[in-house]
Amino acid sequence: MGRYVARRLLLTIPVLIGASFLIFAMVYALPGDPIRALAGDRPLAPAVVAQLRAQFNLDDPLVIQYGKYVAGLTHLDLGTDFHQRPVLEIITDRLPVTVKLTVVAVLLEASIGLVAGVFAGIRRNGYFDNLVLVSTTLIISIPILVLAFVSQYVLGLKFGWFPIAGIQQGWYSYLLPGLVLASGSLAYVARLTRTSIAENMNADYVRTAKAKGLPRRTIIVRHTLRNSLIPVITFIGADVGALLGGAIVTEAVFNIPGIGRAVFDAVRGQEGAVVVGIVTLMVFFFIFFNLIVDVLYAVLDPRIRYD
Amino acid sequence: MTDQQQEDLRRDQVEAGTTTGLAAPTLDVTKDRQNSLWSDAWGQLKRNPLFWIGAFLGLFFALMALFPSVFARGADPRKCSLANSKQLPSAAHWMGYDQQGCDYLANVVYGARTSLAIGILSVLGVLILGVLVGALAGYYGGFADSLLARITDIFFALPLILGALILLRVGPSTGLPILSDRGVGAVAIALSVFGWMTAMRLVRSQVIAVKSSDYVAAARAMGASNFRILTRHILPNAVAPVLVFATITVGVLIAAEATLTYLGVGLQRPAISWGLQISSGQSLLRTAPHLVLFPSIILSLTVMAFIMLGDALRDALDPRQRS
């Protein structure tokens, strides 16, 4: 196990470097003048332009620029934005907001998705099962952009149950965006649980438990559910990594100042350092949680061994 | 695989005991004529309501994209009068008017062509990249495979919207032919570049699964070139899973286009796009909610059509699910 984790950790390094270089290249190598974007309408003095270009290493070849960037990374220097604000500070400022949103989304996804999936799975082809199937198809089909607007309009504006935008009301204001963000995964968790439970309901060990005369409740909770949860838990684990990086639309529509919003603003303003820093962080989350999930698999299912 | 090969394979499997034959009810090893995967799948599809809903919606929107003026009831989307600004839907104008006083039904209807064009173009791009890289990695294996798999991992770790967002933002300043004109082509390129990884993995695993089988060895023994073995003997095995993936992905990419356009990096005015309509309707949500609602509904139905079709295809093409 230890060797497996070590090997996987080593393998993440080229992926991390590759992804950040890809973003770096897209932001810096392509023509276009970020300094002019910074200056806006007022033309800058040539000396100022030269000084800024030197500060952001804009005159070096791409590989050198990237090398300097990585060298900075080793002592946690992610560069600054055009207003001299360190990128690290932007991240530490914005990340808690996104983490909160992700926590809310994952809790909703796990609780609602699991309950719906379990009840659909134990009575396959029943009324509730069909309801879950139809509603998950609907939810998966509706783009998150549309879902965000419709819920904002209906639940926020018409009924007034939730704040429309911003995070002024603490955890409560994360509820609606969290639900929107979680919707697709929620539907997927429900389907996964349903299939998994329905498969396990016919397994030999469940028949044995029934033959022993165990109550139905015990069979489902102690026997079926425990085995069925393995793929669900691993999906949710991997989803944490995806959600931490996938909240651009939700954060934009609900005006939530997380890293998704920050990276979106940075892309628009061509703030190269901010974009590269945040995207690299998102890629790291994605890889890290996928690794955790693979390890978790072996822990949850003793039949799986990596060595 | 031809029908004959399919039949031989099944017969071999039954004889070898790797399948009981129970999974495919039509299997009768004594009979000469054998249903192919596709005719079995069609039999299955015909009985699936999901397929018919998806097919109907898909056809409806395809016709809408081909003949928009019929669906727009003759209205011109660019003929506007500010006097009609933000009028609510009425019997004569089913979706009312937008802020500029243009007939909204016409605008929403003409958006279908843009969305479908981007969906289909970018799926083609995704398939070209995915099949090419996947086939090369799976067939040649070794170092080429490791390298291509790592590159795929790198792209896989970048969220689709985020990657496309950055590429489209810097696109206009690159001066590259299609990428810099902020049109349908640019969006399709961006979506293809960051969307091919799943197709690659599908094709790669299918190629690895069959490349050491006897019929491939036989083809090689008969002197077939690598290209011929790949295209005639190996890749046809991947058609079913890739078709399922491609159908669902059309829907996903149509939604992605609307999202990118909403975020301001996709299509630009005067293009007609559901993403643009949603984004400009956003600020008027309080006074004219229909401006967001109608394009949203049509967009969702289009995406749903492809996702339902893909789901139905997957159920039909997976013999293990037959009972």
PDB file of N, CA and C in Angstrom, chain A residues 134 137-138 141, chain B residues 45-61 301-310 312:
ATOM      1  N   VAL A 134     -36.914   9.295 -13.473  1.00  0.00           N
ATOM      2  CA  VAL A 134     -37.342  10.413 -14.319  1.00  0.00           C
ATOM      3  C   VAL A 134     -36.719  11.720 -13.822  1.00  0.00           C
ATOM      4  N   THR A 137     -33.010  11.997 -14.615  1.00  0.00           N
ATOM      5  CA  THR A 137     -32.784  12.289 -16.035  1.00  0.00           C
ATOM      6  C   THR A 137     -33.000  13.772 -16.301  1.00  0.00           C
ATOM      7  N   LEU A 138     -34.083  14.316 -15.707  1.00  0.00           N
ATOM      8  CA  LEU A 138     -34.366  15.741 -15.889  1.00  0.00           C
ATOM      9  C   LEU A 138     -33.212  16.588 -15.349  1.00  0.00           C
ATOM     10  N   SER A 141     -30.125  16.574 -17.338  1.00  0.00           N
ATOM     11  CA  SER A 141     -30.263  17.237 -18.646  1.00  0.00           C
ATOM     12  C   SER A 141     -30.258  18.754 -18.556  1.00  0.00           C
TER      13      SER A 141
ATOM     14  N   LEU B  45     -34.303  -0.802 -28.579  1.00  0.00           N
ATOM     15  CA  LEU B  45     -34.590   0.635 -28.636  1.00  0.00           C
ATOM     16  C   LEU B  45     -36.069   0.892 -28.887  1.00  0.00           C
ATOM     17  N   LYS B  46     -36.642   0.080 -29.802  1.00  0.00           N
ATOM     18  CA  LYS B  46     -38.038   0.301 -30.206  1.00  0.00           C
ATOM     19  C   LYS B  46     -38.974   0.276 -29.010  1.00  0.00           C
ATOM     20  N   ARG B  47     -38.593  -0.494 -27.985  1.00  0.00           N
ATOM     21  CA  ARG B  47     -39.488  -0.625 -26.836  1.00  0.00           C
ATOM     22  C   ARG B  47     -39.179   0.364 -25.727  1.00  0.00           C
ATOM     23  N   ASN B  48     -38.211   1.256 -25.945  1.00  0.00           N
ATOM     24  CA  ASN B  48     -37.798   2.173 -24.890  1.00  0.00           C
ATOM     25  C   ASN B  48     -38.422   3.563 -25.096  1.00  0.00           C
ATOM     26  N   PRO B  49     -39.323   3.984 -24.208  1.00  0.00           N
ATOM     27  CA  PRO B  49     -39.956   5.301 -24.380  1.00  0.00           C
ATOM     28  C   PRO B  49     -38.942   6.436 -24.365  1.00  0.00           C
ATOM     29  N   LEU B  50     -37.873   6.254 -23.568  1.00  0.00           N
ATOM     30  CA  LEU B  50     -36.814   7.268 -23.496  1.00  0.00           C
ATOM     31  C   LEU B  50     -36.260   7.574 -24.886  1.00  0.00           C
ATOM     32  N   PHE B  51     -36.076   6.495 -25.671  1.00  0.00           N
ATOM     33  CA  PHE B  51     -35.541   6.648 -27.018  1.00  0.00           C
ATOM     34  C   PHE B  51     -36.488   7.463 -27.880  1.00  0.00           C
ATOM     35  N   TRP B  52     -37.780   7.156 -27.798  1.00  0.00           N
ATOM     36  CA  TRP B  52     -38.732   7.858 -28.664  1.00  0.00           C
ATOM     37  C   TRP B  52     -38.855   9.321 -28.291  1.00  0.00           C
ATOM     38  N   ILE B  53     -38.845   9.624 -26.983  1.00  0.00           N
ATOM     39  CA  ILE B  53     -38.889  11.036 -26.577  1.00  0.00           C
ATOM     40  C   ILE B  53     -37.646  11.763 -27.091  1.00  0.00           C
ATOM     41  N   GLY B  54     -36.492  11.136 -26.862  1.00  0.00           N
ATOM     42  CA  GLY B  54     -35.232  11.738 -27.318  1.00  0.00           C
ATOM     43  C   GLY B  54     -35.200  11.927 -28.823  1.00  0.00           C
ATOM     44  N   ALA B  55     -35.635  10.893 -29.544  1.00  0.00           N
ATOM     45  CA  ALA B  55     -35.606  10.963 -31.003  1.00  0.00           C
ATOM     46  C   ALA B  55     -36.548  12.049 -31.517  1.00  0.00           C
ATOM     47  N   PHE B  56     -37.736  12.124 -30.886  1.00  0.00           N
ATOM     48  CA  PHE B  56     -38.692  13.142 -31.324  1.00  0.00           C
ATOM     49  C   PHE B  56     -38.130  14.543 -31.093  1.00  0.00           C
ATOM     50  N   LEU B  57     -37.615  14.770 -29.880  1.00  0.00           N
ATOM     51  CA  LEU B  57     -37.059  16.091 -29.566  1.00  0.00           C
ATOM     52  C   LEU B  57     -35.874  16.410 -30.485  1.00  0.00           C
ATOM     53  N   GLY B  58     -35.010  15.416 -30.685  1.00  0.00           N
ATOM     54  CA  GLY B  58     -33.843  15.633 -31.524  1.00  0.00           C
ATOM     55  C   GLY B  58     -34.234  16.011 -32.940  1.00  0.00           C
ATOM     56  N   LEU B  59     -35.201  15.286 -33.485  1.00  0.00           N
ATOM     57  CA  LEU B  59     -35.677  15.562 -34.832  1.00  0.00           C
ATOM     58  C   LEU B  59     -36.295  16.955 -34.905  1.00  0.00           C
ATOM     59  N   PHE B  60     -37.080  17.274 -33.871  1.00  0.00           N
ATOM     60  CA  PHE B  60     -37.750  18.570 -33.809  1.00  0.00           C
ATOM     61  C   PHE B  60     -36.722  19.711 -33.884  1.00  0.00           C
ATOM     62  N   PHE B  61     -35.659  19.593 -33.056  1.00  0.00           N
ATOM     63  CA  PHE B  61     -34.668  20.674 -33.042  1.00  0.00           C
ATOM     64  C   PHE B  61     -33.799  20.666 -34.294  1.00  0.00           C
ATOM     65  N   LEU B 301     -34.235  21.391 -23.190  1.00  0.00           N
ATOM     66  CA  LEU B 301     -34.870  20.326 -23.977  1.00  0.00           C
ATOM     67  C   LEU B 301     -33.902  19.756 -25.010  1.00  0.00           C
ATOM     68  N   THR B 302     -33.102  20.642 -25.627  1.00  0.00           N
ATOM     69  CA  THR B 302     -32.140  20.165 -26.616  1.00  0.00           C
ATOM     70  C   THR B 302     -31.118  19.249 -25.958  1.00  0.00           C
ATOM     71  N   VAL B 303     -30.566  19.718 -24.825  1.00  0.00           N
ATOM     72  CA  VAL B 303     -29.582  18.900 -24.118  1.00  0.00           C
ATOM     73  C   VAL B 303     -30.224  17.575 -23.712  1.00  0.00           C
ATOM     74  N   MET B 304     -31.452  17.658 -23.215  1.00  0.00           N
ATOM     75  CA  MET B 304     -32.152  16.456 -22.755  1.00  0.00           C
ATOM     76  C   MET B 304     -32.332  15.448 -23.893  1.00  0.00           C
ATOM     77  N   ALA B 305     -32.644  15.949 -25.090  1.00  0.00           N
ATOM     78  CA  ALA B 305     -32.848  15.054 -26.233  1.00  0.00           C
ATOM     79  C   ALA B 305     -31.622  14.166 -26.426  1.00  0.00           C
ATOM     80  N   PHE B 306     -30.444  14.778 -26.411  1.00  0.00           N
ATOM     81  CA  PHE B 306     -29.227  14.001 -26.672  1.00  0.00           C
ATOM     82  C   PHE B 306     -28.889  13.083 -25.502  1.00  0.00           C
ATOM     83  N   ILE B 307     -29.125  13.546 -24.272  1.00  0.00           N
ATOM     84  CA  ILE B 307     -28.795  12.706 -23.122  1.00  0.00           C
ATOM     85  C   ILE B 307     -29.730  11.495 -23.071  1.00  0.00           C
ATOM     86  N   MET B 308     -31.019  11.719 -23.388  1.00  0.00           N
ATOM     87  CA  MET B 308     -31.960  10.595 -23.408  1.00  0.00           C
ATOM     88  C   MET B 308     -31.600   9.603 -24.507  1.00  0.00           C
ATOM     89  N   LEU B 309     -31.274  10.118 -25.690  1.00  0.00           N
ATOM     90  CA  LEU B 309     -30.879   9.236 -26.792  1.00  0.00           C
ATOM     91  C   LEU B 309     -29.660   8.410 -26.403  1.00  0.00           C
ATOM     92  N   GLY B 310     -28.684   9.063 -25.793  1.00  0.00           N
ATOM     93  CA  GLY B 310     -27.466   8.371 -25.391  1.00  0.00           C
ATOM     94  C   GLY B 310     -27.754   7.303 -24.351  1.00  0.00           C
ATOM     95  N   ALA B 312     -30.574   5.731 -23.851  1.00  0.00           N
ATOM     96  CA  ALA B 312     -31.310   4.633 -24.480  1.00  0.00           C
ATOM     97  C   ALA B 312     -30.363   3.764 -25.304  1.00  0.00           C
TER      98      ALA B 312
END
